[in-house]
Amino acid sequence: MSEADGRDSSLSPRERYASELRSCRHFAANDQARAIAHVELLYHDLLAAEQRETSGFVGKIFGFNKPPTSPVRGLYLWGTVGRGKTYIVDTFFDCLATDKKLRIHFHSFMRKVHRELRQLRHEADPLALIAQKWASQWRVLCLDEFHVGDITDAMILGNLLRALFDNGVTLVATSNEAPNDLYRDGLQRERFLPAIALLERHVEIFELIGGTDYRLRALEQAEVYYSPHSNAVAEVLGERFLTIAPEPGTVGGSIEIDGRNIATKRHADGIVWFDFKTLCGGPRATGDYIEIALCHHTVVLSDVPIMDNDASDAARRFIHLIDELYDRNVKLVFSGAAGPEQLYVGNRLDALFKRTASRLREMQSHDYLARAHRCE
């Protein structure tokens, strides 16, 4: 059983999906069922590959250490927002009975790549070294919200993917774009085309069409702004979190940003719940807000107080937070002591906060809630 949510981790993806349908933890969707069938095949292909590699005399004595030179063909799951891509990959990932796997948001993955490159800047072929190191740690790499935004990342990614595939890593990715549309209209895109061809050779491409945006439907089922805050509202926020999240997630704990841990009330893939004091009550770099906005499509924020001149620092941080969430179309579910226009009663930041209040109103609208998350 999974300690985080009590689900049976011994089930295959298809069995887990069927179990959650029976228990009403999930709802049926034809395209999702077809996608689950694809990850089920991949799941069994990976199990068979590992059994082959550990069945020999050496494998029995020493165990599996060296990755295969030819990886199991992975999966690239794409489609518009809110179709359940993250849920499907999370189901697959949770069912894999191995520690040699990594599930990470694409933006965080690229930050990890750049950190490694800085440490290996004097090496002749740092990407090859990175791939060898990671292939010894992971057999399966799951990247959420795969997206290429600039020529530097495009070139790094193409070479890194080749090295990872050469070292036997299987890639599973979600994206809002088909592979052929990656880095479209980007500078010197022709240099990235070989990487697209490489990707297409090593993953099966599945478009999750579906006519319903389940995330939007979940967001519009109830309010996204609650006032005033109370224990009853806190319970409602918890229910809203579970409705939107692809899985129950982790209660408490923290997320890591640039080596710093930020406490959360709850977090799951793509969604995180913070208390206002945690995010805005003390010193916080704007970069933290940027990272939160890039890696999460939904933020739950509880207990926003009424702020005056004495709380100008907290108010300014709140302004910066909302700016970053708004600029990247992050959905916000939150509770406050008053309506948006009454959350700031000072005069030092009056003009700035009027814009914030206006954005908070807009972020409750259908048009805003229907926008795709900008993870770049």
mmCIF file of C-alpha atoms in Angstrom:
data_model
loop_
_atom_site.group_PDB
_atom_site.id
_atom_site.type_symbol
_atom_site.label_atom_id
_atom_site.label_comp_id
_atom_site.label_asym_id
_atom_site.label_seq_id
_atom_site.Cartn_x
_atom_site.Cartn_y
_atom_site.Cartn_z
ATOM 1 C CA MET A 1 0.000 0.000 0.000
ATOM 2 C CA SER A 2 1.117 3.558 -0.691
ATOM 3 C CA GLU A 3 1.789 5.460 2.545
ATOM 4 C CA ALA A 4 0.733 8.742 0.946
ATOM 5 C CA ASP A 5 -2.799 7.756 -0.075
ATOM 6 C CA GLY A 6 -3.483 4.181 1.003
ATOM 7 C CA ARG A 7 -3.746 2.805 -2.534
ATOM 8 C CA ASP A 8 -2.447 -0.647 -3.447
ATOM 9 C CA SER A 9 0.897 -0.126 -5.188
ATOM 10 C CA SER A 10 0.995 -3.773 -6.345
ATOM 11 C CA LEU A 11 -1.688 -3.159 -8.986
ATOM 12 C CA SER A 12 -0.919 -2.574 -12.651
ATOM 13 C CA PRO A 13 -2.019 0.758 -14.203
ATOM 14 C CA ARG A 14 -5.137 -0.833 -15.735
ATOM 15 C CA GLU A 15 -6.028 -2.477 -12.411
ATOM 16 C CA ARG A 16 -5.444 0.769 -10.498
ATOM 17 C CA TYR A 17 -7.608 2.699 -12.963
ATOM 18 C CA ALA A 18 -10.429 0.142 -12.705
ATOM 19 C CA SER A 19 -10.186 0.184 -8.915
ATOM 20 C CA GLU A 20 -10.497 3.962 -8.770
ATOM 21 C CA LEU A 21 -13.498 3.894 -11.104
ATOM 22 C CA ARG A 22 -15.220 1.376 -8.830
ATOM 23 C CA SER A 23 -14.467 3.422 -5.722
ATOM 24 C CA CYS A 24 -15.580 6.654 -7.453
ATOM 25 C CA ARG A 25 -12.138 8.194 -6.920
ATOM 26 C CA HIS A 26 -12.040 8.830 -10.643
ATOM 27 C CA PHE A 27 -14.519 9.124 -13.523
ATOM 28 C CA ALA A 28 -14.635 7.180 -16.781
ATOM 29 C CA ALA A 29 -13.409 8.764 -20.020
ATOM 30 C CA ASN A 30 -12.923 6.867 -23.274
ATOM 31 C CA ASP A 31 -9.666 8.555 -24.252
ATOM 32 C CA GLN A 32 -8.236 8.090 -20.778
ATOM 33 C CA ALA A 33 -9.097 4.393 -20.909
ATOM 34 C CA ARG A 34 -7.230 4.084 -24.213
ATOM 35 C CA ALA A 35 -4.250 5.953 -22.778
ATOM 36 C CA ILE A 36 -4.273 3.653 -19.741
ATOM 37 C CA ALA A 37 -4.120 0.707 -22.156
ATOM 38 C CA HIS A 38 -0.936 2.188 -23.644
ATOM 39 C CA VAL A 39 0.772 2.703 -20.278
ATOM 40 C CA GLU A 40 -0.328 -0.812 -19.283
ATOM 41 C CA LEU A 41 1.600 -2.226 -22.249
ATOM 42 C CA LEU A 42 4.617 -0.099 -21.380
ATOM 43 C CA TYR A 43 4.398 -1.237 -17.757
ATOM 44 C CA HIS A 44 4.543 -4.906 -18.791
ATOM 45 C CA ASP A 45 7.296 -4.240 -21.363
ATOM 46 C CA LEU A 46 9.441 -2.730 -18.608
ATOM 47 C CA LEU A 47 8.746 -5.641 -16.268
ATOM 48 C CA ALA A 48 9.673 -8.129 -18.989
ATOM 49 C CA ALA A 49 12.869 -6.232 -19.829
ATOM 50 C CA GLU A 50 13.984 -6.204 -16.201
ATOM 51 C CA GLN A 51 13.238 -9.899 -15.807
ATOM 52 C CA ARG A 52 15.341 -10.690 -18.877
ATOM 53 C CA GLU A 53 18.245 -8.622 -17.589
ATOM 54 C CA THR A 54 18.253 -10.206 -14.122
ATOM 55 C CA SER A 55 17.547 -13.805 -15.122
ATOM 56 C CA GLY A 56 21.121 -14.736 -16.020
ATOM 57 C CA PHE A 57 23.721 -16.182 -13.659
ATOM 58 C CA VAL A 58 25.522 -12.874 -13.210
ATOM 59 C CA GLY A 59 22.263 -11.024 -12.695
ATOM 60 C CA LYS A 60 21.160 -13.460 -10.018
ATOM 61 C CA ILE A 61 24.420 -13.066 -8.109
ATOM 62 C CA PHE A 62 25.056 -9.369 -8.488
ATOM 63 C CA GLY A 63 21.623 -7.979 -9.274
ATOM 64 C CA PHE A 64 20.791 -5.457 -11.976
ATOM 65 C CA ASN A 65 23.373 -2.689 -12.191
ATOM 66 C CA LYS A 66 24.072 -1.919 -15.825
ATOM 67 C CA PRO A 67 21.271 -0.422 -17.919
ATOM 68 C CA PRO A 68 20.549 -1.942 -21.333
ATOM 69 C CA THR A 69 21.964 -0.195 -24.382
ATOM 70 C CA SER A 70 18.540 -0.215 -26.079
ATOM 71 C CA PRO A 71 15.759 1.180 -23.875
ATOM 72 C CA VAL A 72 12.148 0.063 -23.848
ATOM 73 C CA ARG A 73 10.222 2.409 -26.134
ATOM 74 C CA GLY A 74 8.530 5.065 -24.033
ATOM 75 C CA LEU A 75 5.394 7.168 -24.380
ATOM 76 C CA TYR A 76 4.690 10.801 -25.271
ATOM 77 C CA LEU A 77 1.196 11.732 -24.110
ATOM 78 C CA TRP A 78 -0.069 15.044 -25.441
ATOM 79 C CA GLY A 79 -3.292 17.026 -25.627
ATOM 80 C CA THR A 80 -4.902 20.236 -24.463
ATOM 81 C CA VAL A 81 -5.065 21.113 -20.777
ATOM 82 C CA GLY A 82 -7.267 19.327 -18.283
ATOM 83 C CA ARG A 83 -7.576 16.012 -20.138
ATOM 84 C CA GLY A 84 -5.977 13.862 -17.434
ATOM 85 C CA LYS A 85 -2.446 13.445 -18.800
ATOM 86 C CA THR A 86 -0.803 13.937 -15.418
ATOM 87 C CA TYR A 87 -3.209 11.510 -13.749
ATOM 88 C CA ILE A 88 -2.369 8.800 -16.299
ATOM 89 C CA VAL A 89 1.393 9.210 -15.955
ATOM 90 C CA ASP A 90 1.133 9.369 -12.161
ATOM 91 C CA THR A 91 -0.853 6.128 -12.183
ATOM 92 C CA PHE A 92 1.818 4.475 -14.338
ATOM 93 C CA PHE A 93 4.651 5.847 -12.199
ATOM 94 C CA ASP A 94 3.090 4.773 -8.897
ATOM 95 C CA CYS A 95 2.570 1.232 -10.192
ATOM 96 C CA LEU A 96 6.214 0.732 -11.193
ATOM 97 C CA ALA A 97 7.725 -1.423 -8.450
ATOM 98 C CA THR A 98 11.221 0.001 -8.710
ATOM 99 C CA ASP A 99 13.250 2.784 -7.163
ATOM 100 C CA LYS A 100 15.071 3.383 -10.437
ATOM 101 C CA LYS A 101 12.582 5.964 -11.663
ATOM 102 C CA LEU A 102 12.154 9.729 -11.564
ATOM 103 C CA ARG A 103 8.994 11.808 -11.940
ATOM 104 C CA ILE A 104 9.711 15.539 -12.337
ATOM 105 C CA HIS A 105 8.242 18.675 -13.882
ATOM 106 C CA PHE A 106 10.041 19.542 -17.116
ATOM 107 C CA HIS A 107 11.054 23.018 -15.934
ATOM 108 C CA SER A 108 12.569 21.581 -12.748
ATOM 109 C CA PHE A 109 14.335 18.941 -14.833
ATOM 110 C CA MET A 110 15.981 21.583 -17.032
ATOM 111 C CA ARG A 111 17.066 23.528 -13.954
ATOM 112 C CA LYS A 112 18.621 20.313 -12.693
ATOM 113 C CA VAL A 113 20.410 19.887 -16.033
ATOM 114 C CA HIS A 114 21.821 23.418 -15.897
ATOM 115 C CA ARG A 115 23.077 22.907 -12.325
ATOM 116 C CA GLU A 116 24.894 19.753 -13.394
ATOM 117 C CA LEU A 117 26.377 21.520 -16.420
ATOM 118 C CA ARG A 118 27.769 24.293 -14.221
ATOM 119 C CA GLN A 119 29.465 21.704 -12.020
ATOM 120 C CA LEU A 120 30.944 19.930 -15.068
ATOM 121 C CA ARG A 121 31.794 23.047 -17.081
ATOM 122 C CA HIS A 122 35.445 21.996 -17.473
ATOM 123 C CA GLU A 123 34.593 18.558 -18.885
ATOM 124 C CA ALA A 124 34.850 17.879 -22.612
ATOM 125 C CA ASP A 125 31.452 16.143 -22.877
ATOM 126 C CA PRO A 126 29.427 16.985 -19.765
ATOM 127 C CA LEU A 127 26.093 15.793 -21.169
ATOM 128 C CA ALA A 128 27.489 12.295 -21.700
ATOM 129 C CA LEU A 129 28.657 12.227 -18.071
ATOM 130 C CA ILE A 130 25.291 13.472 -16.850
ATOM 131 C CA ALA A 131 23.459 10.829 -18.869
ATOM 132 C CA GLN A 132 25.700 8.038 -17.563
ATOM 133 C CA LYS A 133 25.197 9.181 -13.979
ATOM 134 C CA TRP A 134 21.423 9.476 -14.289
ATOM 135 C CA ALA A 135 21.056 6.213 -16.208
ATOM 136 C CA SER A 136 22.676 4.451 -13.239
ATOM 137 C CA GLN A 137 19.986 5.995 -11.004
ATOM 138 C CA TRP A 138 16.868 5.827 -13.184
ATOM 139 C CA ARG A 139 15.587 3.350 -15.720
ATOM 140 C CA VAL A 140 12.429 5.380 -16.335
ATOM 141 C CA LEU A 141 12.242 9.175 -16.608
ATOM 142 C CA CYS A 142 8.784 10.800 -16.476
ATOM 143 C CA LEU A 143 8.685 14.468 -17.525
ATOM 144 C CA ASP A 144 5.520 16.508 -16.964
ATOM 145 C CA GLU A 145 4.672 19.485 -19.222
ATOM 146 C CA PHE A 146 7.413 18.866 -21.781
ATOM 147 C CA HIS A 147 8.089 22.188 -23.504
ATOM 148 C CA VAL A 148 11.014 23.786 -25.316
ATOM 149 C CA GLY A 149 11.247 27.560 -25.020
ATOM 150 C CA ASP A 150 14.685 28.714 -26.211
ATOM 151 C CA ILE A 151 17.545 27.663 -28.464
ATOM 152 C CA THR A 152 19.917 26.900 -25.577
ATOM 153 C CA ASP A 153 17.532 24.411 -23.990
ATOM 154 C CA ALA A 154 16.662 23.026 -27.418
ATOM 155 C CA MET A 155 20.293 22.164 -28.158
ATOM 156 C CA ILE A 156 20.982 20.821 -24.676
ATOM 157 C CA LEU A 157 17.839 18.716 -24.714
ATOM 158 C CA GLY A 158 18.547 17.124 -28.079
ATOM 159 C CA ASN A 159 22.028 15.987 -27.054
ATOM 160 C CA LEU A 160 20.950 14.920 -23.572
ATOM 161 C CA LEU A 161 18.043 12.828 -24.848
ATOM 162 C CA ARG A 162 20.352 11.055 -27.272
ATOM 163 C CA ALA A 163 22.794 10.260 -24.452
ATOM 164 C CA LEU A 164 20.017 9.077 -22.123
ATOM 165 C CA PHE A 165 18.545 6.809 -24.796
ATOM 166 C CA ASP A 166 22.023 5.456 -25.566
ATOM 167 C CA ASN A 167 22.313 4.569 -21.877
ATOM 168 C CA GLY A 168 19.017 2.693 -21.823
ATOM 169 C CA VAL A 169 16.671 5.236 -20.205
ATOM 170 C CA THR A 170 12.971 5.006 -21.102
ATOM 171 C CA LEU A 171 11.181 8.353 -21.449
ATOM 172 C CA VAL A 172 7.545 9.008 -20.565
ATOM 173 C CA ALA A 173 6.376 12.584 -21.112
ATOM 174 C CA THR A 174 3.248 14.719 -21.037
ATOM 175 C CA SER A 175 2.865 17.857 -23.109
ATOM 176 C CA ASN A 176 0.292 20.271 -24.464
ATOM 177 C CA GLU A 177 2.048 20.052 -27.841
ATOM 178 C CA ALA A 178 2.659 17.307 -30.379
ATOM 179 C CA PRO A 179 6.369 16.577 -30.930
ATOM 180 C CA ASN A 180 6.218 18.218 -34.367
ATOM 181 C CA ASP A 181 5.008 21.429 -32.726
ATOM 182 C CA LEU A 182 7.777 21.634 -30.126
ATOM 183 C CA TYR A 183 9.789 24.854 -30.375
ATOM 184 C CA ARG A 184 7.665 25.910 -33.372
ATOM 185 C CA ASP A 185 8.747 29.321 -34.745
ATOM 186 C CA GLY A 186 11.763 29.205 -32.410
ATOM 187 C CA LEU A 187 15.128 30.681 -33.327
ATOM 188 C CA GLN A 188 17.121 28.291 -35.557
ATOM 189 C CA ARG A 189 14.433 25.633 -35.138
ATOM 190 C CA GLU A 190 15.972 23.538 -37.898
ATOM 191 C CA ARG A 191 18.758 22.657 -35.463
ATOM 192 C CA PHE A 192 16.158 21.080 -33.162
ATOM 193 C CA LEU A 193 14.487 18.946 -35.836
ATOM 194 C CA PRO A 194 16.909 16.002 -35.352
ATOM 195 C CA ALA A 195 15.911 15.959 -31.666
ATOM 196 C CA ILE A 196 12.243 15.695 -32.666
ATOM 197 C CA ALA A 197 13.068 12.802 -34.994
ATOM 198 C CA LEU A 198 15.039 11.152 -32.179
ATOM 199 C CA LEU A 199 12.115 11.587 -29.813
ATOM 200 C CA GLU A 200 9.697 10.057 -32.308
ATOM 201 C CA ARG A 201 11.922 6.990 -32.672
ATOM 202 C CA HIS A 202 12.077 6.364 -28.934
ATOM 203 C CA VAL A 203 8.513 7.069 -27.802
ATOM 204 C CA GLU A 204 5.046 6.116 -28.887
ATOM 205 C CA ILE A 205 2.990 9.253 -29.476
ATOM 206 C CA PHE A 206 -0.563 9.286 -28.145
ATOM 207 C CA GLU A 207 -2.929 12.239 -28.400
ATOM 208 C CA LEU A 208 -5.414 12.478 -25.558
ATOM 209 C CA ILE A 209 -8.310 14.246 -27.239
ATOM 210 C CA GLY A 210 -11.392 14.098 -25.036
ATOM 211 C CA GLY A 211 -14.116 16.716 -25.173
ATOM 212 C CA THR A 212 -14.085 17.723 -21.511
ATOM 213 C CA ASP A 213 -11.589 19.866 -19.658
ATOM 214 C CA TYR A 214 -11.829 18.048 -16.330
ATOM 215 C CA ARG A 215 -9.645 20.527 -14.479
ATOM 216 C CA LEU A 216 -11.787 23.451 -15.647
ATOM 217 C CA ARG A 217 -14.924 21.555 -14.717
ATOM 218 C CA ALA A 218 -13.525 20.888 -11.246
ATOM 219 C CA LEU A 219 -12.558 24.541 -10.793
ATOM 220 C CA GLU A 220 -15.995 25.764 -11.862
ATOM 221 C CA GLN A 221 -17.930 23.312 -9.715
ATOM 222 C CA ALA A 222 -17.583 25.688 -6.773
ATOM 223 C CA GLU A 223 -16.109 29.042 -5.797
ATOM 224 C CA VAL A 224 -12.397 29.708 -6.084
ATOM 225 C CA TYR A 225 -12.447 32.567 -3.544
ATOM 226 C CA TYR A 226 -13.759 32.143 -0.002
ATOM 227 C CA SER A 227 -14.247 34.909 2.553
ATOM 228 C CA PRO A 228 -13.932 35.193 5.464
ATOM 229 C CA HIS A 229 -11.568 32.374 6.348
ATOM 230 C CA SER A 230 -12.726 29.856 8.961
ATOM 231 C CA ASN A 231 -12.242 26.241 9.956
ATOM 232 C CA ALA A 232 -15.185 25.342 7.737
ATOM 233 C CA VAL A 233 -13.559 27.146 4.808
ATOM 234 C CA ALA A 234 -10.302 25.282 5.465
ATOM 235 C CA GLU A 235 -12.230 22.018 5.113
ATOM 236 C CA VAL A 236 -13.736 23.249 1.849
ATOM 237 C CA LEU A 237 -10.276 24.150 0.538
ATOM 238 C CA GLY A 238 -9.138 20.624 1.357
ATOM 239 C CA GLU A 239 -12.084 19.218 -0.582
ATOM 240 C CA ARG A 240 -11.325 21.519 -3.531
ATOM 241 C CA PHE A 241 -7.711 20.346 -3.505
ATOM 242 C CA LEU A 242 -8.793 16.703 -3.728
ATOM 243 C CA THR A 243 -11.222 17.504 -6.541
ATOM 244 C CA ILE A 244 -8.561 19.204 -8.671
ATOM 245 C CA ALA A 245 -5.481 17.109 -7.838
ATOM 246 C CA PRO A 246 -4.671 13.967 -9.863
ATOM 247 C CA GLU A 247 -4.041 12.115 -6.571
ATOM 248 C CA PRO A 248 -4.496 12.821 -2.838
ATOM 249 C CA GLY A 249 -0.876 13.939 -2.582
ATOM 250 C CA THR A 250 1.122 14.571 0.575
ATOM 251 C CA VAL A 251 -0.301 16.260 3.668
ATOM 252 C CA GLY A 252 2.188 18.689 5.183
ATOM 253 C CA GLY A 253 5.802 18.297 4.172
ATOM 254 C CA SER A 254 7.514 20.758 1.870
ATOM 255 C CA ILE A 255 8.656 21.444 -1.665
ATOM 256 C CA GLU A 256 12.246 22.298 -2.525
ATOM 257 C CA ILE A 257 13.231 25.358 -4.534
ATOM 258 C CA ASP A 258 16.929 26.018 -5.158
ATOM 259 C CA GLY A 259 17.900 23.978 -2.120
ATOM 260 C CA ARG A 260 15.388 25.692 0.182
ATOM 261 C CA ASN A 261 12.404 23.863 1.650
ATOM 262 C CA ILE A 262 9.067 25.681 1.661
ATOM 263 C CA ALA A 263 6.424 24.198 3.963
ATOM 264 C CA THR A 264 3.117 23.199 2.397
ATOM 265 C CA LYS A 265 -0.254 22.271 3.821
ATOM 266 C CA ARG A 266 -0.639 19.724 1.027
ATOM 267 C CA HIS A 267 0.925 19.097 -2.362
ATOM 268 C CA ALA A 268 0.541 16.787 -5.336
ATOM 269 C CA ASP A 269 1.726 16.860 -8.936
ATOM 270 C CA GLY A 270 0.829 20.226 -10.428
ATOM 271 C CA ILE A 271 -0.997 21.587 -7.386
ATOM 272 C CA VAL A 272 0.216 22.939 -4.054
ATOM 273 C CA TRP A 273 -1.472 24.432 -0.970
ATOM 274 C CA PHE A 274 0.258 27.097 1.116
ATOM 275 C CA ASP A 275 -0.652 29.172 4.118
ATOM 276 C CA PHE A 276 -0.325 32.927 3.483
ATOM 277 C CA LYS A 277 2.224 33.369 6.282
ATOM 278 C CA THR A 278 4.495 30.767 4.702
ATOM 279 C CA LEU A 279 4.626 32.470 1.314
ATOM 280 C CA CYS A 280 4.302 36.136 2.218
ATOM 281 C CA GLY A 281 4.785 36.514 5.964
ATOM 282 C CA GLY A 282 8.592 36.544 5.905
ATOM 283 C CA PRO A 283 11.526 37.117 3.536
ATOM 284 C CA ARG A 284 10.947 35.407 0.213
ATOM 285 C CA ALA A 285 12.788 35.769 -3.093
ATOM 286 C CA THR A 286 10.725 36.636 -6.165
ATOM 287 C CA GLY A 287 12.430 33.656 -7.788
ATOM 288 C CA ASP A 288 10.532 31.395 -5.386
ATOM 289 C CA TYR A 289 7.235 32.723 -6.734
ATOM 290 C CA ILE A 290 8.435 32.265 -10.306
ATOM 291 C CA GLU A 291 9.383 28.644 -9.634
ATOM 292 C CA ILE A 292 6.060 27.931 -7.928
ATOM 293 C CA ALA A 293 4.177 29.431 -10.871
ATOM 294 C CA LEU A 294 6.201 27.503 -13.438
ATOM 295 C CA CYS A 295 5.819 24.111 -11.772
ATOM 296 C CA HIS A 296 2.170 24.235 -10.656
ATOM 297 C CA HIS A 297 -0.996 24.748 -12.668
ATOM 298 C CA THR A 298 -2.997 25.387 -9.474
ATOM 299 C CA VAL A 299 -2.130 27.057 -6.160
ATOM 300 C CA VAL A 300 -4.334 26.958 -3.078
ATOM 301 C CA LEU A 301 -3.626 29.824 -0.667
ATOM 302 C CA SER A 302 -5.339 30.067 2.703
ATOM 303 C CA ASP A 303 -5.909 32.756 5.297
ATOM 304 C CA VAL A 304 -4.942 35.939 3.421
ATOM 305 C CA PRO A 305 -5.316 38.729 6.021
ATOM 306 C CA ILE A 306 -6.303 42.368 5.708
ATOM 307 C CA MET A 307 -3.028 44.295 5.368
ATOM 308 C CA ASP A 308 -2.202 47.882 6.308
ATOM 309 C CA ASN A 309 0.919 50.069 6.149
ATOM 310 C CA ASP A 310 2.518 48.061 8.954
ATOM 311 C CA ALA A 311 2.182 44.954 6.786
ATOM 312 C CA SER A 312 3.556 46.589 3.634
ATOM 313 C CA ASP A 313 6.316 43.994 3.242
ATOM 314 C CA ALA A 314 3.817 41.134 3.300
ATOM 315 C CA ALA A 315 1.511 43.057 0.957
ATOM 316 C CA ARG A 316 4.343 43.636 -1.508
ATOM 317 C CA ARG A 317 5.220 39.935 -1.480
ATOM 318 C CA PHE A 318 1.568 39.096 -2.061
ATOM 319 C CA ILE A 319 1.516 41.483 -5.030
ATOM 320 C CA HIS A 320 4.595 39.793 -6.491
ATOM 321 C CA LEU A 321 3.084 36.349 -5.931
ATOM 322 C CA ILE A 322 -0.165 37.233 -7.701
ATOM 323 C CA ASP A 323 1.770 38.836 -10.575
ATOM 324 C CA GLU A 324 3.723 35.623 -11.182
ATOM 325 C CA LEU A 325 0.663 33.398 -10.900
ATOM 326 C CA TYR A 326 -1.327 35.657 -13.211
ATOM 327 C CA ASP A 327 1.401 35.966 -15.842
ATOM 328 C CA ARG A 328 1.591 32.162 -16.137
ATOM 329 C CA ASN A 329 -2.150 31.504 -15.982
ATOM 330 C CA VAL A 330 -1.879 29.596 -12.710
ATOM 331 C CA LYS A 331 -5.287 28.868 -11.202
ATOM 332 C CA LEU A 332 -5.740 30.238 -7.683
ATOM 333 C CA VAL A 333 -8.121 28.879 -5.054
ATOM 334 C CA PHE A 334 -7.858 30.940 -1.892
ATOM 335 C CA SER A 335 -9.456 32.268 1.246
ATOM 336 C CA GLY A 336 -9.166 35.782 2.595
ATOM 337 C CA ALA A 337 -10.374 37.932 5.453
ATOM 338 C CA ALA A 338 -12.302 40.165 3.035
ATOM 339 C CA GLY A 339 -13.020 40.710 -0.648
ATOM 340 C CA PRO A 340 -10.034 41.436 -2.942
ATOM 341 C CA GLU A 341 -10.570 45.201 -2.834
ATOM 342 C CA GLN A 342 -10.606 45.223 0.986
ATOM 343 C CA LEU A 343 -7.484 43.110 1.578
ATOM 344 C CA TYR A 344 -5.231 46.182 1.666
ATOM 345 C CA VAL A 345 -6.246 49.221 3.726
ATOM 346 C CA GLY A 346 -2.923 51.086 3.742
ATOM 347 C CA ASN A 347 -1.882 53.898 1.390
ATOM 348 C CA ARG A 348 1.761 53.122 0.550
ATOM 349 C CA LEU A 349 0.895 50.429 -1.992
ATOM 350 C CA ASP A 350 -2.613 51.547 -2.824
ATOM 351 C CA ALA A 351 -2.096 51.910 -6.584
ATOM 352 C CA LEU A 352 -0.225 48.622 -6.897
ATOM 353 C CA PHE A 353 -2.795 46.745 -4.864
ATOM 354 C CA LYS A 354 -5.674 48.015 -6.989
ATOM 355 C CA ARG A 355 -4.108 46.140 -9.909
ATOM 356 C CA THR A 356 -3.713 43.043 -7.708
ATOM 357 C CA ALA A 357 -7.367 43.220 -6.625
ATOM 358 C CA SER A 358 -8.403 43.534 -10.264
ATOM 359 C CA ARG A 359 -6.329 40.479 -11.163
ATOM 360 C CA LEU A 360 -7.798 38.494 -8.284
ATOM 361 C CA ARG A 361 -11.250 39.228 -9.683
ATOM 362 C CA GLU A 362 -10.205 38.260 -13.210
ATOM 363 C CA MET A 363 -8.635 35.032 -11.940
ATOM 364 C CA GLN A 364 -12.124 33.929 -10.857
ATOM 365 C CA SER A 365 -13.569 34.323 -14.372
ATOM 366 C CA HIS A 366 -14.334 31.533 -16.831
ATOM 367 C CA ASP A 367 -12.016 33.062 -19.435
ATOM 368 C CA TYR A 368 -9.065 33.018 -17.041
ATOM 369 C CA LEU A 369 -9.806 29.548 -15.669
ATOM 370 C CA ALA A 370 -9.930 28.201 -19.240
ATOM 371 C CA ARG A 371 -6.452 29.489 -20.134
ATOM 372 C CA ALA A 372 -3.607 27.004 -20.507
ATOM 373 C CA HIS A 373 -0.866 27.060 -17.887
ATOM 374 C CA ARG A 374 2.256 28.814 -19.209
ATOM 375 C CA CYS A 375 5.165 26.726 -17.942
ATOM 376 C CA GLU A 376 7.950 28.760 -19.565
#
